[in-house]
Amino acid sequence: MEEFKFIGKSVKRLDEREKVTGAAKYVDDIEFGPNLLYAEIIESPHPHALIKSIDTSEAEKMEGVVKVVTGKDFPYKFGLYMKDRYIFAQDRVRFIGEQVAAVIARDPRTAQKAAKLVKVEYEPLQPVFDPIEALKEDAVVIHPDLKNYPHVPWFFPKGGTNITHRLKLRKGNAEKGFKDADFILEDTYRVPRYAHCCLETHIAVGLLDYSGRLTVWASTQSPYTQRNLFADALAPLGFSHKDIRVIAPFVGGGFGGKAGVTMEIVAAALATTVKGHPVKVMWRRDQEFYNTYMRQQVVTKIKVGVKKDGTITAFEMANYWDAGPYAEYGANVVNASGLSATGPYRIPNVSIDSYCIYTNLPAAGPYRGFGYSEMSFSVESHMTRIANAIGMDQAEFRRKNGIKEGDPVAYGAPMNPNGLLEAIDKVADEIEWGKKEESKDPNKAIGKGLSIFWKAPAMPPNVTTSAFIKFNEDGSLNILVSGMELGQGYLTVMAQVAAEILTVPIEKIRVELPDTDRNPYHWQTVASHVTWASGNAVKRAALEMRDKIFEVIHAAYHYDKDSLYLEDEKVKCKLHPSFELPLKDFVINGIQTEDGTYRGEAIVGSGAFMPEFTSAKQDPETSQGGHPNVHYTVGAGAVKIEVDKQTGKIRILKAVEAVDAGKAINPRNVEHQIIGGLLQGLATVLYEDMRFDENGKILNPNFTDYKIPTFLDIPDEVVPIIVEVPQPDGPFGARGIAEHTMIPAAPIIANAVEDAIGVRVKTMPITAEKIAMAIANNKKEVNDFLMIMKK
Amino acid sequence: MAIVHEFEYFRPEKIEDVIKLLGEYKSKARLLAGGTDLVVRIKDELEFPEAVINIKEVEELRKLEFIEGKLHIGALVTFTDLIDSDIVREQFPFFWESVKTIASVGVRNRATLAGNICSAVPSLDSGPALLTYEADIVVMGKEGERVISALDWFLGPRKNALKESELVCEIIFSLPERKHGGSYVKLGRYKGEDLAQVGLGILALEGNEYRLAFCAVGPIPKRAKKLEALLNGKPLTDSLIEEAKKLIPEEISPITDVRATKEYRLHVAKVMLERGIKAAVERIDGNGPAYGEKLI
Amino acid sequence: MKKISFILNGEKRNAYVEPNDLLVDVLREKLGMHSIKYACGRGDCGACTILLNGKGVRSCIILAIEVDGQEILTLEGLSENKLTSLQESFIDHSSFQCGFCAPGMIMSATELLNKNPNPTEEEVKEGLSGNLCRCTGYTPIIEAVLDVEKKDVDKK
Ligand code: FES
Ligand code: FES
């Protein structure tokens, strides 16, 4: 095995010192001077209505108000994969909280007061909140103009309906597969909406300077994508990409919620109306819940057939996703998770239909896991039930059907090398799978749950990334990339990659946060792909620098380039053991030769990366023929819980999760992702419980009633396990793992609950209440779904 | 988000001055002690006071003393003060157990018991202890001092027996004369801080006397009179507990909201009663689970 | 506008405030204490925690005018000179991810260790449970707090 000096080492995080001293600047920590203006949004009180009139005159009269802006000022659509969103509502509002107008004022209080004076007259329309209802023939159509919306070629919207995309996948012959089956299980599962709850709410500050350049400081995962969408949406105002600059300082959590563009476009647009003045738009916590993205709700119907020996013969599934009224990003969640909805199983006959459906709940979109968590809840619950029904051990069932390298996935492409079986074995070992345990307390029961997972980055096939690296006079490095440090440890990992090639220690490396004027292109930090993609780009940039270094040495000393190597910040030569030259001696000012002239240059490197085997050109009727995904990361999770049969409360005695990182560049960071991601997932299944009233208004947009875990809610023990089956095209074999860590959480709990008390809960969350009431009422199955509360 | 509403601010140092200000602004005045409730309500535009009177400089309201079997808790005593007090933990462990379930350190460092009971929210965790210890609330107004029993304090959601221009000076807990044990059982959605979905405080006195009070299952924290009538005078047996559990639906009237359904609250209230009363009785003789240990 | 004076990180400072100004805004906007974070505005998350007279409090639900004559410590104050052992321990453990909860968390943990220099794991959880973190799953924070070298936690 190759010996690494920096790769595979748990070096300390590069950004930790800034973060623990308060030096780390987030957008709201930047001073914008006395010219700063504040925006307050006028929001729709209706889930679905026509805007009859907007009267801004009273607000405009107020001292301190600089401008009131409405949809008329910006009749432009935007969207990442489909243009179905507006900067401000035009003639129609589609959810409660949608932005209708904005007041820009000198101070926040004036903005808040003036916003109350803007009068909007509405004509309410029939709303629809349930995705199945929204599919009905007579359902109200939320986007009458859908057929004219521009979108990527792999979306198939159906004009005149609420279907914004339908993914259709057919492999083999499902009908025949079910005929071959000895046992078939069919059921419906339901997953409600969830909120990311980044601790930092969305914030963006826009400034159109007097020369006409537009700068936006944003808390974002996606500086380049934002620049692209701003340039596109605001093109009618005469902007080109070079006129727009997006600066992304530290971000207080992303989890998909700060991917693409949501409220940032409001800041960009407002700035164009008040030249010379920065405008701050900052979401309150309640706005953070209803006007960014939520995770989508989904109803999943699933049918799986198996042979007596456990071999899966057929898999059929229909998913009805509630995307809210804007699906510009959410439709791709539906697409990507639909393509992979079987989970990591080898299944010859597959039929999957995934519908992305408009509703009048708030807009929904990407959230850590990108649809896979939702699919995992239904598939992994279902697989456990099937294994139990045919009397086969669940772990064995998964080992038997688990996908292996080279097996065709549902859309036909071959599976990449992976450590799925190893993950199952390690997790099963650690949780002592198969060993029945009894609680000492007669009121309590112990149960264990297991599940496997996979996830591929969901991205357009031609996503690209790039990196610059430059030496400083003392041999230290600045790495310029545009991936985002979301907390996952990206900066540290990029430094480790460069350090490994250039032998410069981590302490001498800075990795700069994105600024689209200076740092090179990177699509966006989503899909858990930055370690892999950006890592490759940084590696290539570092290799280019190493080549240049050898070139300089060759020019100055005429040593054969192939005999040169780097060690401990020095160039050395295999043929001349006594030769060594510290990098700092020449990487900026070169090497003086005997005649007094110099050889060399300031050493800089650039690198870029784009996968060249991917394609989204598949048959729309079967999804066969393309290669939409670069690779899958796999893993397994398990849990041991104790259920209080009277109160329904669950105590997690032990949680285990193994993930195949390919190569863990920083093992501790990987472990920290597992610990953090797993808890985020456990919260979704145990107590995060979003509620709406019958009019589609969210009832708990705060931490008082949307409960995210505290210190007291962590499992008694968490065991993170790293599996390493290298990814051939990954930097040092690495692939991404961050989102994945959340995916197994829901089904392991569902499966453990059934193991403990014999109750199968088919709707999330699996609250104490559902469990206790099922036991009290002697129910073996729970289908209650409480997201929309009836009066 | 900034507070938009404007108000006058006062910081009197003497009770008389507080009373004078209250007399001047009447219903338009709000007293500020910890502010953990008031400031949020002003921010959320649920309250529009003309005057905010910060009473934190009134030194005499700061006392926490145990004299002749009585615990005097001044209006400025915070939950942290109570939790950290050896007297409270040793002499009134069931009250201490209730207080420990309230919020978390950063709020407890500011929030006061007096402010808490003035808020008179239905889910008031301190309510059941106050009601079962039959605490006295000493208030002061233009007409001088009066003492209100905790039993008469709660009038409705966010309504208490305080008259306009009165303030709470102290809350007095008397140590029961007989040996006793207690328990506070709280239903929350998870272990972290949460508002009670059901709260049940039980004080069991030697000689088979039981005092029970609920919160979060009706408009106000309330003594469970029917349950007490059933239980009093009887030694605790499993069959008595079963009988008591059957009475619960007659005793409480929970509602369904985002936190829990009515059915679940009713169901868990029974579990809480069973575990809480057993613990309270065991604790009379120093047995049973340690105070502070979660029973559900 | 009323003038208030208080000790901020060891130095006497003045500010002109309205009665309805929130402490978090005055400290951040007028006095540049940007370490303090604002995340919920209603006392639910602890991101805005500072030490007021040595006690952890939520600056988003305190009126600025209330702190006249009091003493405030923010993360800037802890970081001025050598970092505390607690801060160093967080660095050693790579505890934080996005870092947005860190300032409030560190102030709460500082109070905890001042009060109880040798906390048990349970005491750490209980003491910090009002500070929400969405990224870390808390374990790396607990480990760092338990691992603090007990030297200078009561600095200031
Ligand atoms: S911002 Fe103050 S507690 Fe959340
Ligand atoms: S590190 Fe992100 S919230 Fe704690």
PDB file of C-alpha atoms in Angstrom, chain A residues 227-423:
ATOM      1  CA  ARG A 227     -23.743  34.219 -10.319  1.00  0.00           C
ATOM      2  CA  ASN A 228     -24.951  32.258 -13.304  1.00  0.00           C
ATOM      3  CA  LEU A 229     -28.595  32.477 -12.299  1.00  0.00           C
ATOM      4  CA  PHE A 230     -28.350  36.154 -11.384  1.00  0.00           C
ATOM      5  CA  ALA A 231     -26.750  36.898 -14.737  1.00  0.00           C
ATOM      6  CA  ASP A 232     -29.412  34.908 -16.489  1.00  0.00           C
ATOM      7  CA  ALA A 233     -32.402  36.348 -14.637  1.00  0.00           C
ATOM      8  CA  LEU A 234     -31.114  39.917 -14.724  1.00  0.00           C
ATOM      9  CA  ALA A 235     -29.803  39.743 -18.290  1.00  0.00           C
ATOM     10  CA  PRO A 236     -32.561  42.131 -19.430  1.00  0.00           C
ATOM     11  CA  LEU A 237     -30.864  44.768 -17.261  1.00  0.00           C
ATOM     12  CA  GLY A 238     -27.704  44.364 -19.280  1.00  0.00           C
ATOM     13  CA  PHE A 239     -25.568  42.264 -16.958  1.00  0.00           C
ATOM     14  CA  SER A 240     -23.067  39.765 -18.212  1.00  0.00           C
ATOM     15  CA  HIS A 241     -21.329  37.257 -15.974  1.00  0.00           C
ATOM     16  CA  LYS A 242     -18.224  39.362 -15.630  1.00  0.00           C
ATOM     17  CA  ASP A 243     -20.288  42.235 -14.233  1.00  0.00           C
ATOM     18  CA  ILE A 244     -21.479  40.137 -11.343  1.00  0.00           C
ATOM     19  CA  ARG A 245     -19.438  39.039  -8.389  1.00  0.00           C
ATOM     20  CA  VAL A 246     -20.554  36.650  -5.687  1.00  0.00           C
ATOM     21  CA  ILE A 247     -18.572  36.528  -2.474  1.00  0.00           C
ATOM     22  CA  ALA A 248     -19.190  33.640  -0.121  1.00  0.00           C
ATOM     23  CA  PRO A 249     -17.722  34.028   3.351  1.00  0.00           C
ATOM     24  CA  PHE A 250     -18.166  31.320   5.969  1.00  0.00           C
ATOM     25  CA  VAL A 251     -21.601  29.775   5.975  1.00  0.00           C
ATOM     26  CA  GLY A 252     -23.444  28.683   9.084  1.00  0.00           C
ATOM     27  CA  GLY A 253     -24.721  25.383   7.750  1.00  0.00           C
ATOM     28  CA  GLY A 254     -26.063  24.372   4.349  1.00  0.00           C
ATOM     29  CA  PHE A 255     -27.437  20.814   4.153  1.00  0.00           C
ATOM     30  CA  GLY A 256     -28.781  21.584   0.692  1.00  0.00           C
ATOM     31  CA  GLY A 257     -30.858  24.474   1.932  1.00  0.00           C
ATOM     32  CA  LYS A 258     -28.370  26.999   0.627  1.00  0.00           C
ATOM     33  CA  ALA A 259     -27.834  25.277  -2.707  1.00  0.00           C
ATOM     34  CA  GLY A 260     -28.970  26.910  -5.914  1.00  0.00           C
ATOM     35  CA  VAL A 261     -30.715  30.220  -5.505  1.00  0.00           C
ATOM     36  CA  THR A 262     -33.605  31.139  -3.273  1.00  0.00           C
ATOM     37  CA  MET A 263     -33.898  34.464  -1.495  1.00  0.00           C
ATOM     38  CA  GLU A 264     -30.476  35.668  -2.669  1.00  0.00           C
ATOM     39  CA  ILE A 265     -31.997  36.718  -5.942  1.00  0.00           C
ATOM     40  CA  VAL A 266     -34.143  39.188  -4.033  1.00  0.00           C
ATOM     41  CA  ALA A 267     -31.017  40.889  -2.680  1.00  0.00           C
ATOM     42  CA  ALA A 268     -29.451  40.925  -6.136  1.00  0.00           C
ATOM     43  CA  ALA A 269     -32.563  42.381  -7.714  1.00  0.00           C
ATOM     44  CA  LEU A 270     -33.196  44.972  -5.008  1.00  0.00           C
ATOM     45  CA  ALA A 271     -29.615  46.174  -5.232  1.00  0.00           C
ATOM     46  CA  THR A 272     -30.166  47.113  -8.867  1.00  0.00           C
ATOM     47  CA  THR A 273     -32.836  49.591  -7.768  1.00  0.00           C
ATOM     48  CA  VAL A 274     -30.681  51.548  -5.298  1.00  0.00           C
ATOM     49  CA  LYS A 275     -27.338  52.150  -6.942  1.00  0.00           C
ATOM     50  CA  GLY A 276     -24.442  52.788  -4.593  1.00  0.00           C
ATOM     51  CA  HIS A 277     -26.234  51.299  -1.605  1.00  0.00           C
ATOM     52  CA  PRO A 278     -25.726  47.824  -0.250  1.00  0.00           C
ATOM     53  CA  VAL A 279     -29.079  46.185   0.578  1.00  0.00           C
ATOM     54  CA  LYS A 280     -29.314  43.517   3.220  1.00  0.00           C
ATOM     55  CA  VAL A 281     -31.944  40.814   3.108  1.00  0.00           C
ATOM     56  CA  MET A 282     -31.832  38.521   6.105  1.00  0.00           C
ATOM     57  CA  TRP A 283     -34.394  35.865   6.842  1.00  0.00           C
ATOM     58  CA  ARG A 284     -35.920  35.578  10.250  1.00  0.00           C
ATOM     59  CA  ARG A 285     -36.110  32.064  11.651  1.00  0.00           C
ATOM     60  CA  ASP A 286     -39.740  31.664  10.579  1.00  0.00           C
ATOM     61  CA  GLN A 287     -38.955  32.802   7.037  1.00  0.00           C
ATOM     62  CA  GLU A 288     -36.111  30.328   7.019  1.00  0.00           C
ATOM     63  CA  PHE A 289     -38.702  27.597   7.448  1.00  0.00           C
ATOM     64  CA  TYR A 290     -41.190  28.684   4.805  1.00  0.00           C
ATOM     65  CA  ASN A 291     -39.334  30.656   2.203  1.00  0.00           C
ATOM     66  CA  THR A 292     -36.153  28.823   1.321  1.00  0.00           C
ATOM     67  CA  TYR A 293     -36.523  25.160   0.540  1.00  0.00           C
ATOM     68  CA  MET A 294     -38.055  22.497   2.667  1.00  0.00           C
ATOM     69  CA  ARG A 295     -37.485  18.835   2.108  1.00  0.00           C
ATOM     70  CA  GLN A 296     -40.245  17.430  -0.077  1.00  0.00           C
ATOM     71  CA  GLN A 297     -43.028  15.261   1.157  1.00  0.00           C
ATOM     72  CA  VAL A 298     -43.464  11.932  -0.613  1.00  0.00           C
ATOM     73  CA  VAL A 299     -45.994   9.163  -0.845  1.00  0.00           C
ATOM     74  CA  THR A 300     -44.369   5.921  -1.949  1.00  0.00           C
ATOM     75  CA  LYS A 301     -46.180   2.859  -3.207  1.00  0.00           C
ATOM     76  CA  ILE A 302     -43.892  -0.103  -3.383  1.00  0.00           C
ATOM     77  CA  LYS A 303     -44.205  -3.719  -4.400  1.00  0.00           C
ATOM     78  CA  VAL A 304     -41.385  -6.218  -4.204  1.00  0.00           C
ATOM     79  CA  GLY A 305     -41.307  -9.871  -5.163  1.00  0.00           C
ATOM     80  CA  VAL A 306     -38.830 -12.485  -3.913  1.00  0.00           C
ATOM     81  CA  LYS A 307     -38.085 -16.142  -4.310  1.00  0.00           C
ATOM     82  CA  LYS A 308     -38.233 -18.442  -1.306  1.00  0.00           C
ATOM     83  CA  ASP A 309     -34.456 -18.303  -1.088  1.00  0.00           C
ATOM     84  CA  GLY A 310     -34.619 -14.523  -0.782  1.00  0.00           C
ATOM     85  CA  THR A 311     -33.614 -13.560  -4.316  1.00  0.00           C
ATOM     86  CA  ILE A 312     -35.384 -10.396  -5.363  1.00  0.00           C
ATOM     87  CA  THR A 313     -37.179 -10.919  -8.650  1.00  0.00           C
ATOM     88  CA  ALA A 314     -39.070  -7.693  -9.183  1.00  0.00           C
ATOM     89  CA  PHE A 315     -39.404  -4.198  -7.825  1.00  0.00           C
ATOM     90  CA  GLU A 316     -42.171  -1.779  -8.628  1.00  0.00           C
ATOM     91  CA  MET A 317     -42.560   1.654  -7.194  1.00  0.00           C
ATOM     92  CA  ALA A 318     -44.511   4.851  -7.649  1.00  0.00           C
ATOM     93  CA  ASN A 319     -43.461   8.021  -5.862  1.00  0.00           C
ATOM     94  CA  TYR A 320     -45.645  11.078  -5.543  1.00  0.00           C
ATOM     95  CA  TRP A 321     -43.509  13.991  -4.494  1.00  0.00           C
ATOM     96  CA  ASP A 322     -44.944  17.237  -3.200  1.00  0.00           C
ATOM     97  CA  ALA A 323     -42.599  19.893  -4.524  1.00  0.00           C
ATOM     98  CA  GLY A 324     -44.569  22.904  -3.422  1.00  0.00           C
ATOM     99  CA  PRO A 325     -45.297  25.522  -6.071  1.00  0.00           C
ATOM    100  CA  TYR A 326     -41.774  25.824  -7.459  1.00  0.00           C
ATOM    101  CA  ALA A 327     -39.856  22.762  -8.582  1.00  0.00           C
ATOM    102  CA  GLU A 328     -36.870  24.337 -10.316  1.00  0.00           C
ATOM    103  CA  TYR A 329     -34.556  22.357  -8.034  1.00  0.00           C
ATOM    104  CA  GLY A 330     -36.922  19.889  -6.425  1.00  0.00           C
ATOM    105  CA  ALA A 331     -37.705  18.167  -9.702  1.00  0.00           C
ATOM    106  CA  ASN A 332     -34.120  17.019  -9.864  1.00  0.00           C
ATOM    107  CA  VAL A 333     -34.442  15.472  -6.403  1.00  0.00           C
ATOM    108  CA  VAL A 334     -37.297  13.481  -7.847  1.00  0.00           C
ATOM    109  CA  ASN A 335     -35.266  12.568 -10.903  1.00  0.00           C
ATOM    110  CA  ALA A 336     -32.065  11.572  -9.151  1.00  0.00           C
ATOM    111  CA  SER A 337     -33.659   9.623  -6.339  1.00  0.00           C
ATOM    112  CA  GLY A 338     -36.002   7.943  -8.803  1.00  0.00           C
ATOM    113  CA  LEU A 339     -33.111   6.608 -10.842  1.00  0.00           C
ATOM    114  CA  SER A 340     -31.619   5.058  -7.727  1.00  0.00           C
ATOM    115  CA  ALA A 341     -34.773   4.264  -5.779  1.00  0.00           C
ATOM    116  CA  THR A 342     -34.117   0.529  -5.627  1.00  0.00           C
ATOM    117  CA  GLY A 343     -31.378   1.161  -3.129  1.00  0.00           C
ATOM    118  CA  PRO A 344     -28.159  -0.860  -3.385  1.00  0.00           C
ATOM    119  CA  TYR A 345     -29.776  -4.079  -4.540  1.00  0.00           C
ATOM    120  CA  ARG A 346     -29.252  -6.231  -7.571  1.00  0.00           C
ATOM    121  CA  ILE A 347     -32.706  -6.484  -9.120  1.00  0.00           C
ATOM    122  CA  PRO A 348     -33.340  -7.793 -12.629  1.00  0.00           C
ATOM    123  CA  ASN A 349     -36.835  -6.391 -13.137  1.00  0.00           C
ATOM    124  CA  VAL A 350     -37.598  -2.866 -12.112  1.00  0.00           C
ATOM    125  CA  SER A 351     -40.379  -0.415 -12.754  1.00  0.00           C
ATOM    126  CA  ILE A 352     -40.235   3.023 -11.159  1.00  0.00           C
ATOM    127  CA  ASP A 353     -42.432   6.048 -11.712  1.00  0.00           C
ATOM    128  CA  SER A 354     -41.646   9.216  -9.850  1.00  0.00           C
ATOM    129  CA  TYR A 355     -43.907  12.209 -10.143  1.00  0.00           C
ATOM    130  CA  CYS A 356     -42.871  15.678  -9.128  1.00  0.00           C
ATOM    131  CA  ILE A 357     -46.072  17.486  -8.290  1.00  0.00           C
ATOM    132  CA  TYR A 358     -46.877  21.113  -7.682  1.00  0.00           C
ATOM    133  CA  THR A 359     -48.802  21.954  -4.509  1.00  0.00           C
ATOM    134  CA  ASN A 360     -49.507  25.134  -2.556  1.00  0.00           C
ATOM    135  CA  LEU A 361     -47.303  24.283   0.392  1.00  0.00           C
ATOM    136  CA  PRO A 362     -44.015  26.229   0.519  1.00  0.00           C
ATOM    137  CA  ALA A 363     -41.418  25.487  -2.145  1.00  0.00           C
ATOM    138  CA  ALA A 364     -39.402  22.357  -1.529  1.00  0.00           C
ATOM    139  CA  GLY A 365     -36.058  21.240  -2.832  1.00  0.00           C
ATOM    140  CA  PRO A 366     -32.725  19.721  -1.956  1.00  0.00           C
ATOM    141  CA  TYR A 367     -31.897  18.549   1.558  1.00  0.00           C
ATOM    142  CA  ARG A 368     -28.924  16.405   2.636  1.00  0.00           C
ATOM    143  CA  GLY A 369     -29.622  13.023   1.064  1.00  0.00           C
ATOM    144  CA  PHE A 370     -31.392  14.459  -1.976  1.00  0.00           C
ATOM    145  CA  GLY A 371     -34.421  12.192  -1.908  1.00  0.00           C
ATOM    146  CA  TYR A 372     -32.472   9.080  -0.952  1.00  0.00           C
ATOM    147  CA  SER A 373     -33.395   9.389   2.728  1.00  0.00           C
ATOM    148  CA  GLU A 374     -37.064   9.343   1.808  1.00  0.00           C
ATOM    149  CA  MET A 375     -36.622   6.386  -0.562  1.00  0.00           C
ATOM    150  CA  SER A 376     -34.540   4.614   2.020  1.00  0.00           C
ATOM    151  CA  PHE A 377     -37.332   4.825   4.588  1.00  0.00           C
ATOM    152  CA  SER A 378     -39.753   2.960   2.365  1.00  0.00           C
ATOM    153  CA  VAL A 379     -37.349   0.555   0.637  1.00  0.00           C
ATOM    154  CA  GLU A 380     -35.413  -0.435   3.737  1.00  0.00           C
ATOM    155  CA  SER A 381     -38.575  -0.803   5.813  1.00  0.00           C
ATOM    156  CA  HIS A 382     -40.014  -2.933   3.063  1.00  0.00           C
ATOM    157  CA  MET A 383     -36.941  -5.139   2.600  1.00  0.00           C
ATOM    158  CA  THR A 384     -36.859  -5.855   6.318  1.00  0.00           C
ATOM    159  CA  ARG A 385     -40.493  -6.861   6.285  1.00  0.00           C
ATOM    160  CA  ILE A 386     -39.916  -9.134   3.323  1.00  0.00           C
ATOM    161  CA  ALA A 387     -36.917 -10.821   4.897  1.00  0.00           C
ATOM    162  CA  ASN A 388     -38.902 -11.365   8.073  1.00  0.00           C
ATOM    163  CA  ALA A 389     -41.898 -12.647   6.152  1.00  0.00           C
ATOM    164  CA  ILE A 390     -39.902 -15.316   4.350  1.00  0.00           C
ATOM    165  CA  GLY A 391     -38.055 -16.178   7.535  1.00  0.00           C
ATOM    166  CA  MET A 392     -34.669 -15.001   6.377  1.00  0.00           C
ATOM    167  CA  ASP A 393     -32.240 -13.044   8.476  1.00  0.00           C
ATOM    168  CA  GLN A 394     -32.317  -9.417   7.346  1.00  0.00           C
ATOM    169  CA  ALA A 395     -28.567  -9.036   7.215  1.00  0.00           C
ATOM    170  CA  GLU A 396     -28.322 -12.224   5.187  1.00  0.00           C
ATOM    171  CA  PHE A 397     -31.070 -10.998   2.858  1.00  0.00           C
ATOM    172  CA  ARG A 398     -29.087  -7.846   2.234  1.00  0.00           C
ATOM    173  CA  ARG A 399     -25.831  -9.688   1.743  1.00  0.00           C
ATOM    174  CA  LYS A 400     -27.528 -11.915  -0.777  1.00  0.00           C
ATOM    175  CA  ASN A 401     -29.155  -9.170  -2.795  1.00  0.00           C
ATOM    176  CA  GLY A 402     -26.662  -6.385  -2.179  1.00  0.00           C
ATOM    177  CA  ILE A 403     -25.236  -4.908  -5.356  1.00  0.00           C
ATOM    178  CA  LYS A 404     -21.670  -5.773  -6.344  1.00  0.00           C
ATOM    179  CA  GLU A 405     -19.129  -4.159  -8.572  1.00  0.00           C
ATOM    180  CA  GLY A 406     -20.147  -4.565 -12.194  1.00  0.00           C
ATOM    181  CA  ASP A 407     -23.791  -5.442 -11.523  1.00  0.00           C
ATOM    182  CA  PRO A 408     -26.081  -3.284 -13.652  1.00  0.00           C
ATOM    183  CA  VAL A 409     -27.937  -0.652 -11.657  1.00  0.00           C
ATOM    184  CA  ALA A 410     -31.567   0.124 -12.448  1.00  0.00           C
ATOM    185  CA  TYR A 411     -30.723   2.323 -15.454  1.00  0.00           C
ATOM    186  CA  GLY A 412     -28.301  -0.225 -16.841  1.00  0.00           C
ATOM    187  CA  ALA A 413     -24.852   1.226 -16.102  1.00  0.00           C
ATOM    188  CA  PRO A 414     -22.423  -0.941 -14.145  1.00  0.00           C
ATOM    189  CA  MET A 415     -21.945  -0.474 -10.417  1.00  0.00           C
ATOM    190  CA  ASN A 416     -18.608   0.911  -9.274  1.00  0.00           C
ATOM    191  CA  PRO A 417     -16.239  -0.846  -6.849  1.00  0.00           C
ATOM    192  CA  ASN A 418     -17.737  -0.691  -3.396  1.00  0.00           C
ATOM    193  CA  GLY A 419     -17.561  -2.058   0.112  1.00  0.00           C
ATOM    194  CA  LEU A 420     -21.212  -2.770   0.726  1.00  0.00           C
ATOM    195  CA  LEU A 421     -20.716  -6.287   2.060  1.00  0.00           C
ATOM    196  CA  GLU A 422     -17.904  -5.189   4.302  1.00  0.00           C
ATOM    197  CA  ALA A 423     -20.099  -2.395   5.647  1.00  0.00           C
TER     198      ALA A 423
END
